[in-house]
mmCIF file of C-alpha atoms in Angstrom:
data_model
loop_
_atom_site.group_PDB
_atom_site.id
_atom_site.type_symbol
_atom_site.label_atom_id
_atom_site.label_comp_id
_atom_site.label_asym_id
_atom_site.label_seq_id
_atom_site.Cartn_x
_atom_site.Cartn_y
_atom_site.Cartn_z
ATOM 1 C CA UNK X 1 10.280 -11.123 10.398
ATOM 2 C CA UNK X 2 11.311 -11.795 8.280
ATOM 3 C CA UNK X 3 14.380 -9.855 5.934
ATOM 4 C CA UNK X 4 15.935 -10.024 3.189
ATOM 5 C CA UNK X 5 19.309 -8.927 1.733
ATOM 6 C CA UNK X 6 19.705 -8.228 -1.285
ATOM 7 C CA UNK X 7 22.999 -7.908 -1.872
ATOM 8 C CA UNK X 8 23.603 -5.388 -5.286
ATOM 9 C CA UNK X 9 22.314 -2.720 -5.155
ATOM 10 C CA UNK X 10 23.247 -2.511 -9.288
ATOM 11 C CA UNK X 11 23.671 -5.357 -11.662
ATOM 12 C CA UNK X 12 24.487 -4.377 -15.808
ATOM 13 C CA UNK X 13 24.445 -7.480 -17.796
ATOM 14 C CA UNK X 14 24.495 -7.289 -22.026
ATOM 15 C CA UNK X 15 22.094 -8.425 -24.201
ATOM 16 C CA UNK X 16 21.789 -12.320 -24.035
ATOM 17 C CA UNK X 17 24.133 -13.000 -21.691
ATOM 18 C CA UNK X 18 23.210 -14.982 -18.143
ATOM 19 C CA UNK X 19 21.515 -12.751 -15.131
ATOM 20 C CA UNK X 20 21.109 -13.606 -11.451
ATOM 21 C CA UNK X 21 21.153 -11.067 -8.952
ATOM 22 C CA UNK X 22 21.272 -12.646 -4.815
ATOM 23 C CA UNK X 23 18.536 -12.402 -2.200
ATOM 24 C CA UNK X 24 19.385 -13.492 1.014
ATOM 25 C CA UNK X 25 16.961 -14.400 3.384
ATOM 26 C CA UNK X 26 16.963 -14.337 7.659
ATOM 27 C CA UNK X 27 14.240 -16.602 9.403
ATOM 28 C CA UNK X 28 14.167 -18.771 11.573
ATOM 29 C CA UNK X 29 11.815 -20.995 9.424
ATOM 30 C CA UNK X 30 10.475 -21.428 6.172
ATOM 31 C CA UNK X 31 9.803 -18.429 4.694
ATOM 32 C CA UNK X 32 7.191 -17.787 1.673
ATOM 33 C CA UNK X 33 9.418 -14.924 -0.682
ATOM 34 C CA UNK X 34 8.422 -13.663 -3.806
ATOM 35 C CA UNK X 35 10.373 -10.997 -6.921
ATOM 36 C CA UNK X 36 8.161 -8.246 -8.036
ATOM 37 C CA UNK X 37 9.692 -6.628 -11.118
ATOM 38 C CA UNK X 38 9.394 -2.180 -12.039
ATOM 39 C CA UNK X 39 10.416 -1.666 -15.038
ATOM 40 C CA UNK X 40 10.215 2.650 -14.834
ATOM 41 C CA UNK X 41 7.298 5.166 -14.445
ATOM 42 C CA UNK X 42 5.423 1.846 -13.634
ATOM 43 C CA UNK X 43 3.788 -0.368 -10.831
ATOM 44 C CA UNK X 44 4.843 -3.607 -9.509
ATOM 45 C CA UNK X 45 4.210 -6.635 -10.967
ATOM 46 C CA UNK X 46 4.644 -10.023 -8.968
ATOM 47 C CA UNK X 47 7.817 -12.207 -10.928
ATOM 48 C CA UNK X 48 7.058 -15.572 -9.437
ATOM 49 C CA UNK X 49 7.012 -16.783 -5.592
ATOM 50 C CA UNK X 50 8.494 -19.297 -3.424
ATOM 51 C CA UNK X 51 5.560 -21.019 -0.676
ATOM 52 C CA UNK X 52 7.416 -23.908 -0.216
ATOM 53 C CA UNK X 53 5.565 -25.921 -3.146
ATOM 54 C CA UNK X 54 8.291 -26.223 -4.985
ATOM 55 C CA UNK X 55 11.906 -24.673 -4.763
ATOM 56 C CA UNK X 56 12.556 -23.915 -8.271
ATOM 57 C CA UNK X 57 9.935 -21.291 -9.396
ATOM 58 C CA UNK X 58 9.107 -20.474 -12.846
ATOM 59 C CA UNK X 59 7.703 -16.789 -13.361
ATOM 60 C CA UNK X 60 6.999 -15.430 -15.841
ATOM 61 C CA UNK X 61 9.435 -13.804 -19.150
ATOM 62 C CA UNK X 62 11.780 -16.566 -18.175
ATOM 63 C CA UNK X 63 12.913 -15.884 -15.101
ATOM 64 C CA UNK X 64 12.618 -18.225 -13.159
ATOM 65 C CA UNK X 65 14.252 -18.021 -8.498
ATOM 66 C CA UNK X 66 15.371 -21.593 -7.111
ATOM 67 C CA UNK X 67 14.966 -21.304 -2.954
ATOM 68 C CA UNK X 68 17.808 -22.556 -1.142
ATOM 69 C CA UNK X 69 17.775 -23.467 2.345
ATOM 70 C CA UNK X 70 21.200 -24.674 2.955
ATOM 71 C CA UNK X 71 22.575 -21.193 2.153
ATOM 72 C CA UNK X 72 19.195 -19.613 2.876
ATOM 73 C CA UNK X 73 19.199 -18.353 -1.024
ATOM 74 C CA UNK X 74 15.798 -17.101 -3.171
ATOM 75 C CA UNK X 75 18.234 -15.662 -6.151
ATOM 76 C CA UNK X 76 16.862 -15.156 -9.321
ATOM 77 C CA UNK X 77 17.563 -16.316 -12.819
ATOM 78 C CA UNK X 78 17.459 -15.587 -16.182
ATOM 79 C CA UNK X 79 19.459 -17.425 -19.332
ATOM 80 C CA UNK X 80 19.767 -14.928 -21.388
ATOM 81 C CA UNK X 81 18.187 -11.756 -20.920
ATOM 82 C CA UNK X 82 16.379 -9.131 -23.451
ATOM 83 C CA UNK X 83 16.876 -5.758 -23.165
ATOM 84 C CA UNK X 84 13.306 -5.108 -21.626
ATOM 85 C CA UNK X 85 14.270 -6.968 -18.967
ATOM 86 C CA UNK X 86 16.044 -3.621 -17.721
ATOM 87 C CA UNK X 87 14.358 -3.038 -14.382
ATOM 88 C CA UNK X 88 14.062 -2.126 -10.790
ATOM 89 C CA UNK X 89 13.653 -5.830 -8.786
ATOM 90 C CA UNK X 90 12.117 -6.402 -5.679
ATOM 91 C CA UNK X 91 13.395 -9.211 -3.442
ATOM 92 C CA UNK X 92 10.067 -9.823 -0.922
ATOM 93 C CA UNK X 93 9.659 -12.014 2.535
ATOM 94 C CA UNK X 94 5.897 -11.622 3.047
ATOM 95 C CA UNK X 95 5.090 -11.811 7.249
ATOM 96 C CA UNK X 96 2.196 -14.483 7.498
ATOM 97 C CA UNK X 97 -0.540 -13.405 9.520
ATOM 98 C CA UNK X 98 0.362 -9.152 9.625
ATOM 99 C CA UNK X 99 -1.326 -6.725 7.889
ATOM 100 C CA UNK X 100 1.541 -5.904 6.099
ATOM 101 C CA UNK X 101 1.752 -8.790 4.053
ATOM 102 C CA UNK X 102 5.279 -7.118 2.240
ATOM 103 C CA UNK X 103 7.890 -4.639 3.005
ATOM 104 C CA UNK X 104 9.788 -4.146 0.179
ATOM 105 C CA UNK X 105 13.993 -3.003 0.251
ATOM 106 C CA UNK X 106 15.310 -0.300 -2.219
ATOM 107 C CA UNK X 107 16.322 -3.731 -5.226
ATOM 108 C CA UNK X 108 18.809 -4.213 -7.634
ATOM 109 C CA UNK X 109 18.283 -1.767 -11.181
ATOM 110 C CA UNK X 110 19.012 -4.194 -13.365
ATOM 111 C CA UNK X 111 20.583 -1.997 -16.759
ATOM 112 C CA UNK X 112 20.924 -4.192 -19.446
ATOM 113 C CA UNK X 113 24.021 -3.281 -22.450
ATOM 114 C CA UNK X 114 22.864 -3.804 -26.769
ATOM 115 C CA UNK S 1 -9.686 -7.724 -16.938
ATOM 116 C CA UNK S 2 -9.191 -7.561 -12.805
ATOM 117 C CA UNK S 3 -7.124 -4.896 -11.959
ATOM 118 C CA UNK S 4 -5.719 -1.845 -9.950
ATOM 119 C CA UNK S 5 -6.535 1.839 -11.477
ATOM 120 C CA UNK S 6 -5.027 4.980 -10.067
ATOM 121 C CA UNK S 7 -5.381 8.181 -11.224
ATOM 122 C CA UNK S 8 -4.861 10.968 -12.973
ATOM 123 C CA UNK S 9 -0.865 9.102 -14.212
ATOM 124 C CA UNK S 10 0.672 13.413 -13.643
ATOM 125 C CA UNK S 11 -0.280 15.601 -11.244
ATOM 126 C CA UNK S 12 0.712 18.830 -10.683
ATOM 127 C CA UNK S 13 0.577 20.777 -7.396
ATOM 128 C CA UNK S 14 0.788 24.092 -6.944
ATOM 129 C CA UNK S 15 2.681 24.983 -3.066
ATOM 130 C CA UNK S 16 -0.080 25.151 -0.273
ATOM 131 C CA UNK S 17 -2.516 22.691 -1.714
ATOM 132 C CA UNK S 18 -3.865 19.652 -1.432
ATOM 133 C CA UNK S 19 -4.447 16.712 -4.244
ATOM 134 C CA UNK S 20 -6.017 14.411 -4.131
ATOM 135 C CA UNK S 21 -5.162 10.329 -5.918
ATOM 136 C CA UNK S 22 -7.827 8.372 -6.800
ATOM 137 C CA UNK S 23 -6.955 4.772 -6.642
ATOM 138 C CA UNK S 24 -9.906 1.654 -7.337
ATOM 139 C CA UNK S 25 -9.901 -2.105 -7.348
ATOM 140 C CA UNK S 26 -12.103 -4.699 -9.236
ATOM 141 C CA UNK S 27 -10.542 -7.217 -7.340
ATOM 142 C CA UNK S 28 -12.945 -7.760 -4.444
ATOM 143 C CA UNK S 29 -9.815 -6.967 -2.092
ATOM 144 C CA UNK S 30 -9.560 -6.731 0.628
ATOM 145 C CA UNK S 31 -7.425 -4.272 2.292
ATOM 146 C CA UNK S 32 -5.519 -1.551 0.183
ATOM 147 C CA UNK S 33 -1.564 -0.228 0.490
ATOM 148 C CA UNK S 34 -0.288 3.577 0.057
ATOM 149 C CA UNK S 35 3.246 3.943 -1.418
ATOM 150 C CA UNK S 36 5.668 6.286 -1.712
ATOM 151 C CA UNK S 37 8.469 5.618 -3.248
ATOM 152 C CA UNK S 38 11.297 8.443 -4.717
ATOM 153 C CA UNK S 39 14.260 8.218 -7.217
ATOM 154 C CA UNK S 40 16.272 4.941 -6.098
ATOM 155 C CA UNK S 41 14.417 4.263 -3.333
ATOM 156 C CA UNK S 42 12.776 1.550 -2.712
ATOM 157 C CA UNK S 43 8.081 1.733 -0.751
ATOM 158 C CA UNK S 44 7.989 3.232 2.257
ATOM 159 C CA UNK S 45 4.173 2.448 3.930
ATOM 160 C CA UNK S 46 1.926 5.703 4.140
ATOM 161 C CA UNK S 47 -1.305 4.416 5.086
ATOM 162 C CA UNK S 48 -3.107 0.892 4.946
ATOM 163 C CA UNK S 49 -7.002 -0.726 5.035
ATOM 164 C CA UNK S 50 -8.233 -3.913 5.657
ATOM 165 C CA UNK S 51 -11.660 -3.303 5.884
ATOM 166 C CA UNK S 52 -14.290 -0.939 4.200
ATOM 167 C CA UNK S 53 -14.691 2.324 7.099
ATOM 168 C CA UNK S 54 -11.203 1.531 8.421
ATOM 169 C CA UNK S 55 -7.454 1.864 8.180
ATOM 170 C CA UNK S 56 -3.906 2.423 9.816
ATOM 171 C CA UNK S 57 -1.155 4.691 9.727
ATOM 172 C CA UNK S 58 1.554 3.831 7.903
ATOM 173 C CA UNK S 59 5.386 4.604 7.840
ATOM 174 C CA UNK S 60 4.709 7.427 6.866
ATOM 175 C CA UNK S 61 2.200 9.294 6.699
ATOM 176 C CA UNK S 62 2.168 12.396 8.444
ATOM 177 C CA UNK S 63 0.784 15.312 5.330
ATOM 178 C CA UNK S 64 -1.168 12.589 4.025
ATOM 179 C CA UNK S 65 -5.139 11.318 4.581
ATOM 180 C CA UNK S 66 -6.728 8.418 3.090
ATOM 181 C CA UNK S 67 -10.554 7.084 2.981
ATOM 182 C CA UNK S 68 -11.982 4.057 2.698
ATOM 183 C CA UNK S 69 -16.258 4.181 2.846
ATOM 184 C CA UNK S 70 -15.996 1.364 -0.667
ATOM 185 C CA UNK S 71 -14.402 -1.368 -0.242
ATOM 186 C CA UNK S 72 -13.421 -0.932 -4.386
ATOM 187 C CA UNK S 73 -11.639 3.077 -3.781
ATOM 188 C CA UNK S 74 -8.998 3.847 -1.694
ATOM 189 C CA UNK S 75 -8.329 7.781 -1.962
ATOM 190 C CA UNK S 76 -5.310 9.904 -0.589
ATOM 191 C CA UNK S 77 -5.286 13.050 -0.060
ATOM 192 C CA UNK S 78 -1.736 14.747 -0.203
ATOM 193 C CA UNK S 79 -3.043 17.979 2.341
ATOM 194 C CA UNK S 80 -0.836 20.807 1.864
ATOM 195 C CA UNK S 81 1.263 19.429 5.286
ATOM 196 C CA UNK S 82 3.422 17.427 4.151
ATOM 197 C CA UNK S 83 6.220 19.440 2.825
ATOM 198 C CA UNK S 84 7.952 17.971 0.812
ATOM 199 C CA UNK S 85 5.458 15.793 -2.190
ATOM 200 C CA UNK S 86 7.128 15.567 -5.078
ATOM 201 C CA UNK S 87 7.382 11.773 -5.668
ATOM 202 C CA UNK S 88 5.759 8.921 -7.639
ATOM 203 C CA UNK S 89 2.882 6.666 -5.969
ATOM 204 C CA UNK S 90 1.501 3.600 -5.831
ATOM 205 C CA UNK S 91 -1.618 1.864 -4.669
ATOM 206 C CA UNK S 92 -1.673 -1.737 -4.655
ATOM 207 C CA UNK S 93 -4.438 -4.508 -2.580
ATOM 208 C CA UNK S 94 -4.766 -8.018 -1.930
ATOM 209 C CA UNK S 95 -6.738 -10.207 -0.204
ATOM 210 C CA UNK S 96 -6.018 -11.150 3.123
ATOM 211 C CA UNK S 97 -4.704 -14.234 2.339
ATOM 212 C CA UNK S 98 -1.589 -13.750 2.127
ATOM 213 C CA UNK S 99 -1.244 -14.327 -1.665
ATOM 214 C CA UNK S 100 1.066 -11.022 -2.794
ATOM 215 C CA UNK S 101 0.539 -7.500 -3.911
ATOM 216 C CA UNK S 102 -1.401 -6.300 -6.819
ATOM 217 C CA UNK S 103 0.307 -2.840 -8.034
ATOM 218 C CA UNK S 104 -2.134 0.072 -10.395
ATOM 219 C CA UNK S 105 0.402 1.615 -12.195
ATOM 220 C CA UNK S 106 1.324 5.347 -10.318
ATOM 221 C CA UNK S 107 0.691 8.936 -10.399
ATOM 222 C CA UNK S 108 4.013 10.401 -10.383
ATOM 223 C CA UNK S 109 3.439 14.019 -8.544
ATOM 224 C CA UNK S 110 5.008 17.177 -8.894
ATOM 225 C CA UNK S 111 4.858 20.432 -6.599
ATOM 226 C CA UNK S 112 5.779 24.066 -8.569
#
């Protein structure tokens, strides 16, 4: 089974500065990976998805993530943080062939300071 | 637009009462899921259903029940046997082809 580690439980950035949310995966083969975002008291929204088609994946709201096999990483980045980016972010591996496709960990809380 | 509708958005339950949370989707998705989220924690799977009239327990099914009589609907009942039901409940659905999940906007349940 695939698993991921989100290296930071909390990240704080100033508005206008870059965002980096780290995610490392553990898998014996190339995984499928998702980044989801959850704003307070809302459901989860898919930001982007990696399925081995391209290593640099562009998502919504200016986010992107690069799959690096050599580093077993799939970090989420954004060049310039906006106040509306403050939310919880989940890096989630796909358990292919399982009815329980996605298993969610505790995520990374992003705070954006004015 | 297609999507998942959860209702109500906020729900208050008295001790010893059963309450039912609604989840409806018009995405024609086969599989549906119920999760519970507590403050500062990830999502924990309560129940899931891959097809109509069939469902399986997740990791924390005790004190909950579900039904799947229609493809579009997957209601969750929080019974009086659930000792600590105050939480945020999320419903999700997906096609069976590993596309990832679409989520509803959640129901916040509070015991009063």
